Structures are given as C-alpha cells and as structure tokens.
Tab-separated table of C-alpha atoms in Angstrom:
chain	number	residue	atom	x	y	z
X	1	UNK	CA	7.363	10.203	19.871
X	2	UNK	CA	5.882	8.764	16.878
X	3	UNK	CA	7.472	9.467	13.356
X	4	UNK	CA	5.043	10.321	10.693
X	5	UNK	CA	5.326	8.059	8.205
X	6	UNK	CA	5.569	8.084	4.618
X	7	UNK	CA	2.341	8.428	2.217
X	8	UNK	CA	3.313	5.976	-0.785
X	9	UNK	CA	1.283	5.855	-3.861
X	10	UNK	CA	1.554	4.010	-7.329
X	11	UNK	CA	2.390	5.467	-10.560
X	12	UNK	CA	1.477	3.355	-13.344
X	13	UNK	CA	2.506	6.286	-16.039
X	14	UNK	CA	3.248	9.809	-15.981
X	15	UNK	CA	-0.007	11.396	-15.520
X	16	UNK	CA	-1.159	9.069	-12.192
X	17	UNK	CA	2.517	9.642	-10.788
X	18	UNK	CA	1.804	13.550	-11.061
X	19	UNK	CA	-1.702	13.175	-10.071
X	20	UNK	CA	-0.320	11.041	-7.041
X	21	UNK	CA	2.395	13.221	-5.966
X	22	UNK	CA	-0.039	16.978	-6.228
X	23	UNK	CA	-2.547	15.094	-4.326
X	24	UNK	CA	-0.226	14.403	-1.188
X	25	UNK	CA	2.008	11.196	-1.582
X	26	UNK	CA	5.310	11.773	-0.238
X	27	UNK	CA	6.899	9.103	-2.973
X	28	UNK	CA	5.432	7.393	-5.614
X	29	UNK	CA	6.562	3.613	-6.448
X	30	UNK	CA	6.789	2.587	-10.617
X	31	UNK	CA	7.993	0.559	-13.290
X	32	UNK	CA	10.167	0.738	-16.072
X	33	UNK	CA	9.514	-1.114	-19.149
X	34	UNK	CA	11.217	-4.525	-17.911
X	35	UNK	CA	11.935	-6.438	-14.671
X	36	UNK	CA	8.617	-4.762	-12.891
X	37	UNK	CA	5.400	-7.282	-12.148
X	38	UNK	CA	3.096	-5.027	-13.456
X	39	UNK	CA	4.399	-5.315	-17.529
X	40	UNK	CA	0.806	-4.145	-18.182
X	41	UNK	CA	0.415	-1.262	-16.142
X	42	UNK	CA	1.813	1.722	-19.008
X	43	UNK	CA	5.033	2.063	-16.904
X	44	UNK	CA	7.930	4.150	-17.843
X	45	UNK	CA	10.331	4.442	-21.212
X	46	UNK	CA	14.294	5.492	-19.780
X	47	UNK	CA	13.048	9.091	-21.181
X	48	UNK	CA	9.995	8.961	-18.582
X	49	UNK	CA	11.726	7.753	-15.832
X	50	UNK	CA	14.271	10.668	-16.028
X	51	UNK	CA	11.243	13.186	-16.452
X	52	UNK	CA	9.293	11.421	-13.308
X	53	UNK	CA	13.020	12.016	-10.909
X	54	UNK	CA	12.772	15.715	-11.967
X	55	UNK	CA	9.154	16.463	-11.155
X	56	UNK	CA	9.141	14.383	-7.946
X	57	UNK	CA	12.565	15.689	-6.620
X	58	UNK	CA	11.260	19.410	-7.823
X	59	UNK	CA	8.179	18.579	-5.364
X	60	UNK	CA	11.372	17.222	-2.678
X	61	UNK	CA	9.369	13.804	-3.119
X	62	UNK	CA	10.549	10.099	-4.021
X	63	UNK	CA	10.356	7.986	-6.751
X	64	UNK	CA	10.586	4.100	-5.807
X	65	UNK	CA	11.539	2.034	-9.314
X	66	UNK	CA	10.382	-1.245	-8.961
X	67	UNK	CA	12.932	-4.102	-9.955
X	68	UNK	CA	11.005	-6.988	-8.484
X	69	UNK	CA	10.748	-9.802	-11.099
X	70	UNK	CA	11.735	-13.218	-9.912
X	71	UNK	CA	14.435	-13.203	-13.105
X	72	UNK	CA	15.258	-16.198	-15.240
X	73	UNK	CA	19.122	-16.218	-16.622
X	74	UNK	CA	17.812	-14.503	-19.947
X	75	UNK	CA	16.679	-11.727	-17.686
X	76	UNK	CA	19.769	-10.607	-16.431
X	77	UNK	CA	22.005	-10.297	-19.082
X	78	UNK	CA	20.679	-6.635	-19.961
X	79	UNK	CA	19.878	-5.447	-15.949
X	80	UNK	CA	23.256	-4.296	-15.352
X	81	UNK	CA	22.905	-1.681	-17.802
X	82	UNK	CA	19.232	-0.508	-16.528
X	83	UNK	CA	20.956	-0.560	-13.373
X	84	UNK	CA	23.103	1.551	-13.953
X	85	UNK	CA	21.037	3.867	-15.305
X	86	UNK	CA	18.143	4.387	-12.870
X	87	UNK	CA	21.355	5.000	-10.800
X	88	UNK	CA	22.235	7.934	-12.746
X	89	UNK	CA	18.796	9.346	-13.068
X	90	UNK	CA	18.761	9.731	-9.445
X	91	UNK	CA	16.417	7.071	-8.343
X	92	UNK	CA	15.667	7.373	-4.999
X	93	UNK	CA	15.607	3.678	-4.311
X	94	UNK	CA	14.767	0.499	-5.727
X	95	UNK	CA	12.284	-2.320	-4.719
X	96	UNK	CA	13.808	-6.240	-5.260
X	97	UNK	CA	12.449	-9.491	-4.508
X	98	UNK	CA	14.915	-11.734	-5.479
X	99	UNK	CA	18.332	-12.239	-3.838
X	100	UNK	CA	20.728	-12.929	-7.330
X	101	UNK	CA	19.143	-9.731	-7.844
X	102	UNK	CA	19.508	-8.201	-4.733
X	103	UNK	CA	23.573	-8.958	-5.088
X	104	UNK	CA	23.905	-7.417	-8.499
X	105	UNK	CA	22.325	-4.234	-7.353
X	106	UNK	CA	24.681	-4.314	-4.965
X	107	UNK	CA	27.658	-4.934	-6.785
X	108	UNK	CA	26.684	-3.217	-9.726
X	109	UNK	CA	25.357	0.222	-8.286
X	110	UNK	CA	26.434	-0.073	-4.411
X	111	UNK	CA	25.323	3.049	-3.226
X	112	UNK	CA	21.845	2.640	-4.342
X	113	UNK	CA	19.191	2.277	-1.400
X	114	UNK	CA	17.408	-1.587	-1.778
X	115	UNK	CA	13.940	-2.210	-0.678
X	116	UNK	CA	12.646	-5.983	-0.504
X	117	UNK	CA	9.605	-6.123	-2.429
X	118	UNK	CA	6.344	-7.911	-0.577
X	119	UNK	CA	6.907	-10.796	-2.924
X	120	UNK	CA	9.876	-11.827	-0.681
X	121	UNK	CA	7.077	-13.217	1.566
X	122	UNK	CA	8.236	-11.261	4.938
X	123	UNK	CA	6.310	-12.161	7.229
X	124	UNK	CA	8.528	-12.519	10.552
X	125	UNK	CA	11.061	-10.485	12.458
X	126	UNK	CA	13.880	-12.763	11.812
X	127	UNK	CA	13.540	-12.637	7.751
X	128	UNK	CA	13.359	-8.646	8.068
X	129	UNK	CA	16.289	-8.689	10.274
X	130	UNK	CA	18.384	-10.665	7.783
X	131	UNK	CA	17.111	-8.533	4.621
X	132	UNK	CA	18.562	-5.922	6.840
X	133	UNK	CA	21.936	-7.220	7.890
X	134	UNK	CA	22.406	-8.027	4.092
X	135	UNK	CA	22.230	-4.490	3.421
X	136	UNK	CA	18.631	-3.466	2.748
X	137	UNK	CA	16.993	-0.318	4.060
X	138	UNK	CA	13.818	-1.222	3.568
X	139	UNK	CA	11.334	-4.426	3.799
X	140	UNK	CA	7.628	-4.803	2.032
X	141	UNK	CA	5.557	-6.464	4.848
X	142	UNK	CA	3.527	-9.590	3.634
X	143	UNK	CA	-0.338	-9.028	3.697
X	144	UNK	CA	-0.951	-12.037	5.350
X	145	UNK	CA	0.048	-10.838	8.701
X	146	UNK	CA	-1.901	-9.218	11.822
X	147	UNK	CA	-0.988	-5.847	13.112
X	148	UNK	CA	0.270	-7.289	16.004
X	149	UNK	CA	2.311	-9.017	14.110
X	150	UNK	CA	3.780	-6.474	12.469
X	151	UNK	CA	4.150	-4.904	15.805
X	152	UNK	CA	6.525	-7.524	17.189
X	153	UNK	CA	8.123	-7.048	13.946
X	154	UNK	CA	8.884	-3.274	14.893
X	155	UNK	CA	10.292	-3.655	18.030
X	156	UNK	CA	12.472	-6.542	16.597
X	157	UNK	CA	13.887	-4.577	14.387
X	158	UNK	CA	15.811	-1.124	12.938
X	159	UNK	CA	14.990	-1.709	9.145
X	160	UNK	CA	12.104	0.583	7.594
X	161	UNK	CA	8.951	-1.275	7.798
X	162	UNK	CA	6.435	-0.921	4.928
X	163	UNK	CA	3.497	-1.981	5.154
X	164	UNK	CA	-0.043	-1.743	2.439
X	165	UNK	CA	-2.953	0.335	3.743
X	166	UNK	CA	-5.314	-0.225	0.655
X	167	UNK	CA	-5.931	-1.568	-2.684
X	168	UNK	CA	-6.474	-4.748	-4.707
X	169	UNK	CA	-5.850	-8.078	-2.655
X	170	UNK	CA	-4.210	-11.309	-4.434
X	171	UNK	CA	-5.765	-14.263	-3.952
X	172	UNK	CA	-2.083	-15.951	-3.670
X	173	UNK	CA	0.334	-16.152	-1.023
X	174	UNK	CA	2.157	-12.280	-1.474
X	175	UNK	CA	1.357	-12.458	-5.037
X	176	UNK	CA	2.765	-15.967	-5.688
X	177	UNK	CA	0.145	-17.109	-8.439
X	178	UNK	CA	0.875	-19.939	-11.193
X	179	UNK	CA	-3.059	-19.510	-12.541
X	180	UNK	CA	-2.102	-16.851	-14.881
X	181	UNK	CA	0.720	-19.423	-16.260
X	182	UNK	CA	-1.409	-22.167	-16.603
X	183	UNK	CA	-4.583	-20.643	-18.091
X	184	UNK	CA	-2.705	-17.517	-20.410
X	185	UNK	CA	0.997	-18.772	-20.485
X	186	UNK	CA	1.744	-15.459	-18.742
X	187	UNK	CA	4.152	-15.371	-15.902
X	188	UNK	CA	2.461	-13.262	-13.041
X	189	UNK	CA	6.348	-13.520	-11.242
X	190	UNK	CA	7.630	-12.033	-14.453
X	191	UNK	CA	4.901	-9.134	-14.451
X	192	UNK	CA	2.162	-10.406	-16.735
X	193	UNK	CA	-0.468	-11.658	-14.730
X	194	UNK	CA	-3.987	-11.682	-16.280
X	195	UNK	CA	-5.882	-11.734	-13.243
X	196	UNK	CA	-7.721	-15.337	-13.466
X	197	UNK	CA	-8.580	-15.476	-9.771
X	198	UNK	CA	-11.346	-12.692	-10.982
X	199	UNK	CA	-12.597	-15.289	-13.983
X	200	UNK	CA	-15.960	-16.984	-13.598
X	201	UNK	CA	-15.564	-20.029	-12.558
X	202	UNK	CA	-18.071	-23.824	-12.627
X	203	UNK	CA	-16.980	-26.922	-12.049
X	204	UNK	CA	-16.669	-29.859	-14.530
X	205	UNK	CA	-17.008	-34.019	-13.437
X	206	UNK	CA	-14.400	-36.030	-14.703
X	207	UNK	CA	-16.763	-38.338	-16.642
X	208	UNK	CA	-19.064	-35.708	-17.908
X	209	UNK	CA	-16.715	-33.456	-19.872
X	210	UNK	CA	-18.492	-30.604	-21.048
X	211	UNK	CA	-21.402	-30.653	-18.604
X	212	UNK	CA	-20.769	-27.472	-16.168
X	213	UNK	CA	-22.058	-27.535	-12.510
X	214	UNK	CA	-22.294	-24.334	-10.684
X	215	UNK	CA	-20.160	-23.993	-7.510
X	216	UNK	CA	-23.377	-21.463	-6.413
X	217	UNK	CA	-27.187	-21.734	-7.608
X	218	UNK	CA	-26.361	-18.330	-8.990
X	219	UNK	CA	-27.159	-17.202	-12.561
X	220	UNK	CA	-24.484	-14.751	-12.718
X	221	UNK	CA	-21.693	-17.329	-12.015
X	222	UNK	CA	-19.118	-18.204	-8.926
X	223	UNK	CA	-16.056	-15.831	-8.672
X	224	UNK	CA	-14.483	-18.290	-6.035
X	225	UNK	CA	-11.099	-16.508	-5.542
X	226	UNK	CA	-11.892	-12.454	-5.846
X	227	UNK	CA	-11.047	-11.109	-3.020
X	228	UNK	CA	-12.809	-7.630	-1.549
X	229	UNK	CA	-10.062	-4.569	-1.800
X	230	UNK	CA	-7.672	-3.932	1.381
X	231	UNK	CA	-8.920	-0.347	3.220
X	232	UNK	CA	-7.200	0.183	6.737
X	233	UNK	CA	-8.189	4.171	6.692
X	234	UNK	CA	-10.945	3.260	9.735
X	235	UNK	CA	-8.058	1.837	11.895
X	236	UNK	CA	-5.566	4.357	10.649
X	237	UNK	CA	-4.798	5.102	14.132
X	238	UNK	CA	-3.605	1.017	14.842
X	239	UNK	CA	-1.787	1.593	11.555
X	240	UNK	CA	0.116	4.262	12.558
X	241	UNK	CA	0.474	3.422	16.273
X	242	UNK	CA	1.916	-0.287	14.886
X	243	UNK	CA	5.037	2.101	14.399
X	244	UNK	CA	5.715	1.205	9.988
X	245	UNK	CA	7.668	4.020	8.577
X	246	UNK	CA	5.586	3.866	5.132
X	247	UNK	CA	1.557	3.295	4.081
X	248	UNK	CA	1.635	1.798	0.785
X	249	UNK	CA	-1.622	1.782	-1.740
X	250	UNK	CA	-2.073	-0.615	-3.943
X	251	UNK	CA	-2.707	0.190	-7.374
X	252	UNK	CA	-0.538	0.999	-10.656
X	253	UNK	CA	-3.169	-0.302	-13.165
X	254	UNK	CA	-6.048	1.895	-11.187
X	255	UNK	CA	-7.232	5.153	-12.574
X	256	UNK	CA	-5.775	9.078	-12.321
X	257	UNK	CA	-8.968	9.396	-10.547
X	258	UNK	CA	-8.392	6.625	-7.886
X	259	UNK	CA	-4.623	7.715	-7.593
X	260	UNK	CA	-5.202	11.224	-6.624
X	261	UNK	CA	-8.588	10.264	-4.622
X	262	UNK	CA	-7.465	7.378	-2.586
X	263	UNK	CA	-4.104	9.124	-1.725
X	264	UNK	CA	-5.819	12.851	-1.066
X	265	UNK	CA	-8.257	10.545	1.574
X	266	UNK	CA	-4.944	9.067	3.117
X	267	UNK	CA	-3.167	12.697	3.274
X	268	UNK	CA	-5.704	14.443	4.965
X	269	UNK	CA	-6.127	11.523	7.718
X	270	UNK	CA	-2.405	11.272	8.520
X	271	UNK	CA	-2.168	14.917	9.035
X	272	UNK	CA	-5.217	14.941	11.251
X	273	UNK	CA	-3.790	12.401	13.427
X	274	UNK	CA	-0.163	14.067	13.933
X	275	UNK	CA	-1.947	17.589	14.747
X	276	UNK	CA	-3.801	16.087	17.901
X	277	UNK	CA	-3.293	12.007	18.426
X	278	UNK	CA	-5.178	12.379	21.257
X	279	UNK	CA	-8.477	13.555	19.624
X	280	UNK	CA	-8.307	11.952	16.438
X	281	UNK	CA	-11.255	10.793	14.688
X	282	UNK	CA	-12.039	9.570	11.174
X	283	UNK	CA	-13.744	11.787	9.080
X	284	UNK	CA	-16.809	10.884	7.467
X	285	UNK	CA	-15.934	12.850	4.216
X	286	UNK	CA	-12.506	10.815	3.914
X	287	UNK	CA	-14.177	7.542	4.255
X	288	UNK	CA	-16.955	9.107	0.654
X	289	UNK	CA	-13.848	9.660	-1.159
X	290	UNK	CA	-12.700	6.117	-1.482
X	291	UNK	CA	-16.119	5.493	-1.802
X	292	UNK	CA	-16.086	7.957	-5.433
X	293	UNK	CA	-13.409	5.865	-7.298
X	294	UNK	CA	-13.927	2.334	-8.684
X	295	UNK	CA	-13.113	-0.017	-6.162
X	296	UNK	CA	-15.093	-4.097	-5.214
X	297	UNK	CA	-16.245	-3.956	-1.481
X	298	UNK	CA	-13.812	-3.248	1.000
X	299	UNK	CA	-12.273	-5.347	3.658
X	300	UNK	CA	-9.550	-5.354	6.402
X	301	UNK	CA	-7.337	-8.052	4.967
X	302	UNK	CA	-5.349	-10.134	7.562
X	303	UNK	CA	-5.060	-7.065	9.782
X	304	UNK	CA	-7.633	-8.021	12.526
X	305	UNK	CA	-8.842	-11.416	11.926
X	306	UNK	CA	-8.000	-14.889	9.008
X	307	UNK	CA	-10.012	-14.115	6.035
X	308	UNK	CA	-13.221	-15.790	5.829
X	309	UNK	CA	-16.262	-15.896	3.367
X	310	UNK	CA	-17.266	-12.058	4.444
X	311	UNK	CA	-14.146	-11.073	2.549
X	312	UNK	CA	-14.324	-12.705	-0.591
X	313	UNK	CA	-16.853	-11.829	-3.534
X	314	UNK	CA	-18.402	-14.995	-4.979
X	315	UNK	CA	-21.424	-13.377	-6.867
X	316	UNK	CA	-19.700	-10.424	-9.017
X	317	UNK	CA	-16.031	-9.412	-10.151
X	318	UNK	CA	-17.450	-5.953	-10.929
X	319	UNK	CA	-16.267	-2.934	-9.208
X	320	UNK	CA	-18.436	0.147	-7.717
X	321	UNK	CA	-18.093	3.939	-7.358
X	322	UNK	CA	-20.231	6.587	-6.816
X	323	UNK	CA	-18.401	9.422	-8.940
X	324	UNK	CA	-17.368	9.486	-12.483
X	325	UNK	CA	-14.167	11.481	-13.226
X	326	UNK	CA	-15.279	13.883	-16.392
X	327	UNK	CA	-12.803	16.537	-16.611
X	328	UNK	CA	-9.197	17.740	-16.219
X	329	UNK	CA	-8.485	21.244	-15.316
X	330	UNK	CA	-5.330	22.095	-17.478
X	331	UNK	CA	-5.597	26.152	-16.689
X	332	UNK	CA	-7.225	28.474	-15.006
X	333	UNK	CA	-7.432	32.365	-16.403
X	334	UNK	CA	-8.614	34.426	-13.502
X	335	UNK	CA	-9.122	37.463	-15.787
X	336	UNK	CA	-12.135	35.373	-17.023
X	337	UNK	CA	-12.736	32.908	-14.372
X	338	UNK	CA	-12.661	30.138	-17.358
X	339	UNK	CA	-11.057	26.940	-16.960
X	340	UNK	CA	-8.809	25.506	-19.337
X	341	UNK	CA	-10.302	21.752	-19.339
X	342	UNK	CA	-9.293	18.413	-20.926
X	343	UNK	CA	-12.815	16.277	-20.960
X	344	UNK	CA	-12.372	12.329	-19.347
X	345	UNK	CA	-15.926	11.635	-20.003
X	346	UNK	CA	-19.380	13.359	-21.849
X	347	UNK	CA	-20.220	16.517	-19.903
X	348	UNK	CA	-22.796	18.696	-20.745
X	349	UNK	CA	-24.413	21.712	-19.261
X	350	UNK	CA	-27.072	22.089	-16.798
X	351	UNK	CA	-25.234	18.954	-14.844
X	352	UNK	CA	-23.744	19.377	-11.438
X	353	UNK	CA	-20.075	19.186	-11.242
X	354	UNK	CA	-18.279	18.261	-7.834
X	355	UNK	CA	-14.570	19.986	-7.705
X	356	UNK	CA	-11.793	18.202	-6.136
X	357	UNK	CA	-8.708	19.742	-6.174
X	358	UNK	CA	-4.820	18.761	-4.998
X	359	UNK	CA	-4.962	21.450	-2.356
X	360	UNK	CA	-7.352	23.776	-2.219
X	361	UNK	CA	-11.373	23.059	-0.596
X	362	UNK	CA	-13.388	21.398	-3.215
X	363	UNK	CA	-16.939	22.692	-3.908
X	364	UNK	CA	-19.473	22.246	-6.617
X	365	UNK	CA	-21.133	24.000	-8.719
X	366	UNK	CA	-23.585	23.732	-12.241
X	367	UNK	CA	-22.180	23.578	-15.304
X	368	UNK	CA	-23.811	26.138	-16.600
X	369	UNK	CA	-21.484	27.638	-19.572
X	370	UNK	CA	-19.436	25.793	-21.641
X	371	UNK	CA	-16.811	26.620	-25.039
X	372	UNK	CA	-14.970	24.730	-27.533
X	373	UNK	CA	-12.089	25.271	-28.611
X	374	UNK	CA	-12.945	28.177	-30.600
X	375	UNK	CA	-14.671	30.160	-27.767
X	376	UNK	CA	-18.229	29.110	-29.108
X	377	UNK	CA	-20.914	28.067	-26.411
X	378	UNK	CA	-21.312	24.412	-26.477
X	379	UNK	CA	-24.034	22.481	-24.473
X	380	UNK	CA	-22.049	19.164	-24.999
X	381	UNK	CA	-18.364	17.687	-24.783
X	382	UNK	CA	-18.880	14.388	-26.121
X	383	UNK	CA	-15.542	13.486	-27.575
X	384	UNK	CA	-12.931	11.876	-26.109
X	385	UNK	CA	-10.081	14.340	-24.854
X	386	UNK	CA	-11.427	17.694	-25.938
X	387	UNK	CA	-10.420	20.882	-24.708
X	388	UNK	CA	-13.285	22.926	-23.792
X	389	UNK	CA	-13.010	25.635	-21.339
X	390	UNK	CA	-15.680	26.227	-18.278
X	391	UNK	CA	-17.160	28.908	-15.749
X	392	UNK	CA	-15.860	28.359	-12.354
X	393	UNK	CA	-17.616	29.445	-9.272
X	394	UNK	CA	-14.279	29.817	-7.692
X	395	UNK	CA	-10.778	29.896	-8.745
X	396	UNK	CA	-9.080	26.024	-9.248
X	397	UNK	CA	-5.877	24.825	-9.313
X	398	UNK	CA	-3.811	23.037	-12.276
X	399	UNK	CA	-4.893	19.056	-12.184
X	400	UNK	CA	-8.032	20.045	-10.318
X	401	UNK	CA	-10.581	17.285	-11.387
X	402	UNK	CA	-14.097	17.367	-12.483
X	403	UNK	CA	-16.401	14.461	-11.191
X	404	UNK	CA	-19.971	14.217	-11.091
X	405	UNK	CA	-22.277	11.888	-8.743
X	406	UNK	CA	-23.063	8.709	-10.587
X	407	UNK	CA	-26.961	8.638	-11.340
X	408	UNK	CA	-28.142	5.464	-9.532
C-alpha cells in the first residue's frame, strides 16, 4: 500500500513559512542568513529560526534548514558553530549539496538527519544509493529526469526520494549556472543568483560592435533561456504512484499568496487521492488556484517528454495571475462579525472580495462596510499595511486571505 507522502513547501521568511504550514504543508524547507542559495530570499536571523522550530513542531510539522552552498575554504571556518546551533534549535533536518560539507555535518552534529540537496545532480539509482550508504536519509531528485526514471530509482533503492512537483525551472543543469557570475559577479552556487537567464537578450557580430540583431523579429525582445514554471498537479496520480516519499514546490522568493495558494491546491489533491485512488480525479477548482497567484505559463518539465520550444518563453519574462492578494485577516470578533484586517493592496468598498481560508470553505462576498482604525466608515484602504476592520458574510479564520479577481 502506498505511503502518503510528504507536502513540502518553501519558507522564504516567517510570514510565508506560517502561511505555508496553516495552509497544509507537512514541512516547510528555509534558509538561514548564510550557506543557503537563496541569500536573497529574506531567510531567517538565529532568533527566527528558533521561533519557526516552535510554531512548526507546535503544528507536529517540519522545518528543513537548507545548508546547500557549494562552500569555498572562507566559508567554513564559521559553519561549525551554525551547525551546532540549528542542532540545538531542534532542526528537523538539513539539506547539503556538497560532500566536505556533508562530512562536517556529520562529524560535527552526528545525529542530525542529512538530505542531499538537488544541486548534487542525482539523477540515477546508483548516486542515490551511495548518498545513502554514506549516511543520508534523504536525496533531492534532479529535474532533468522522467518519471520513469525516477521510478527505477524507487525500486533501486531504500533512501527517501524527493522529488519537485511545481515552481520556477532553471535554465541550468540542477541549478548549476555561471551567467549570474559572469554578468553580476554574483555566485548563484553561493546563493546570489540574479536570474540572467530571464534578461532580454540580442545578439551582437563580432565586427559590428554595438549594432544589435534580434534573435526574433519581435519588438518586445528574445528571452532565449526562460523557462515556463514546473506544475505536475494534472498527473498527480503518476506522481504519487512513482512511489517519492516527498512533493517539493519550488519557491522561497514567491509571494505569501503563492505559498499558501499553491500548497492549499496540492493539500486538497493529495488527500483526494488517498480517500479513494481508485476514483480520483483532478478538480477543476484546484487547477484555478494556481492559476490566482503569479506564475509564467506552466509546463511538465522533464517528467513526460525532453524539453522543447513549447516549454520555453521567448517573447515575455512577465508572469500572470488572475487574483490579486489585498488583505490579511489578523482577527475575527464574532460578537460583531468584523474582521480584524491587515491591507496587502488598495481595497475599497462596493468591490467583490473572494475568501480563501487555511481550512475552512472559502466564499465571497461585497465589500460593503469598511473602518479604520478608529472605528470610522472608510470607503478606501489605500495605504500600505493598514489595519482596517471588515463585515464578513461568514465567520473566517486567523491568516484567512482577501483576494479579488484581477480586472482584465
């Protein structure tokens, strides 16, 4: 009998970890301040990291720290110490890449469980097999593999597969890119990629310097190297069939909104499948929710075919959604039936609101009575972060969020 498997989301601070976890991951994987590949991403201070063990392991969820720079010898004359103390906090385990790594984790802090980060390029049974005999619990699956692929892989193996379900593809083998060093300086294996594969790019002859040629007759530009975004929630039966132990989603530098969206779509699917395999079908509602955050076109990846020109983007690096994410519930009073609400973008009344909560059935409703802080009626919350409190139709949960339909 198939093993449900683990619903892992990305934290990139505080607020998306708790937004991630409420909305149905079973773990949540982030970054401290150093020796993480997103450096840009917000990540954690020692303080936060403590506070994000806490609320997880209060939920009796995971917290995955992510340790998964390729290091250079300046790098790891301070680790020990971080080690050590991720160790105390009660991190649940730790994601590496790197093998000198890999060894001081496991000299330093032995009893700490070691997963081997995608970037490790594991793409075969016999690589996941030696991870494994070296002492990891868990291996990252490569991208760049087919499910039946990572099929063989399970029944060639006892070590936890991983595997990503959805989110932002890199245009580089597993995330091996040297543009962001040679454009920016920036070392995308040290965590500070700045994302040139989604630049605009022309090209130049070598006796004509300064005289660009479009690579497409194509006003806006050619984005030769952005990829569409990874979605396997379609073939989420394959996925879960294929036997991995965990569904990762991309995405630490996304939004609250995609966090708790993306991984509410994935929660609901999962459960439908383990209540009745047998009649399992996607919903139609799932599939509109990861169509509400900001996301590019979405594609399979390597799952079911090579990548070809249908999976790229070559006209646009913008994204699309069709919900914006205006409001936070903070509290709800049900003397009153007001809730308490922090404001993500300008609402005002008379607009419909849609209502998506962590657990309860979302709904929506018209705006239709609004007050600031003071308890006087307002027909606007245009500033940034302002705490206005609303009407509800119905009563709403703590980190419910406010969206409204994008006008086309």
């Amino acid at each position: 009998m198939l093993k449900k498997p683990e619903l892992l989301a990305p934290a990139g601070n505080m607020e998306k970890m708790k937004m991630a976890l409420l909305y149905g991951a079973d773990a949540v994987y982030l970054g401290g301040k150093s020796y993480g590949l997103r450096a840009l991403g917000g990540n954690f201070t020692r303080d936060e990291l403590k506070e994000a063990m806490e609320f997880a392991h209060g939920l009796g969820k995971k917290v995955y720290v992510t340790v998964n720079i390729f290091p250079h010898n300046a790098d790891l004359e301070d680790l020990p110490d971080y080690l050590r103390y991720l160790a105390e906090i009660g991190t649940d385990a730790l994601l590496v890449a790197d093998l000198g790594l890999f060894r001081l984790c496991q000299q330093v802090i032995p009893e700490m469980e070691l997963h081997i980060s995608t970037q490790a390029n594991n793409t075969n049974w016999a690589t996941v097999n030696a991870w494994h005999e070296l002492g990891a619990k868990r291996v990252v699956l490569a991208r760049e593999m087919s499910l039946k692929e990572v099929g063989t892989i399970r029944e060639k193996t006892k070590a936890d597969l991983e595997m990503f379900v959805h989110g932002a593809m890199c245009i580089s083998y597993s995330g091996r890119c040297l543009l962001s060093n040679y454009f920016t300086g920036r070392d995308a294996n040290r965590g500070a990629c700045a994302q040139s594969c989604r630049w605009k790019y022309a090209l130049v002859e070598e006796t004509r310097p300064g005289k660009y040629f479009p690579i497409e007759e194509d006003d806006r530009g050619s984005y030769i190297m952005n990829s569409k975004d990874m979605c396997l929630l379609p073939h989420l039966k394959d996925v879960i069939e294929s036997g991995v132990d965990s569904l990762k989603i991309e995405g630490r530098m996304k939004s609250v909104h995609y966090a708790a969206s993306v991984t509410k779509a994935y929660r609901l699917a999962i459960d439908s499948y383990f209540e009745d395999p047998e009649h399992f079908e996607i919903k139609q509602e799932w599939l509109d929710e990861l169509e509400k955050v900001s996301h590019r076109p979405y594609t399979t990846g390597f799952y079911y075919h090579q990548p070809d020109a249908d999976d790229q983007i070559y006209g646009t690096s913008s994204y699309i959604q069709t919900s914006d994410f205006v409001g936070l519930v903070l509290s709800y009073d049900e003397a009153t039936g007001y809730a308490t609400v922090e404001q993500r973008n300008n609402m005002k009344r008379g607009q419909e609101l849609e209502i998506f909560q962590p657990k309860g059935e979302g709904f929506r409703q018209e705006l239709s009575d609004m007050l600031d802080e003071e308890g006087q009626p307002i027909e606007v919350a245009p500033h940034p972060q302002q705490i206005v409190r609303i009407r509800m139709a119905r009563p709403v949960e703590p980190y419910t969020i406010l969206r409204r339909d994008v006008q086309g």
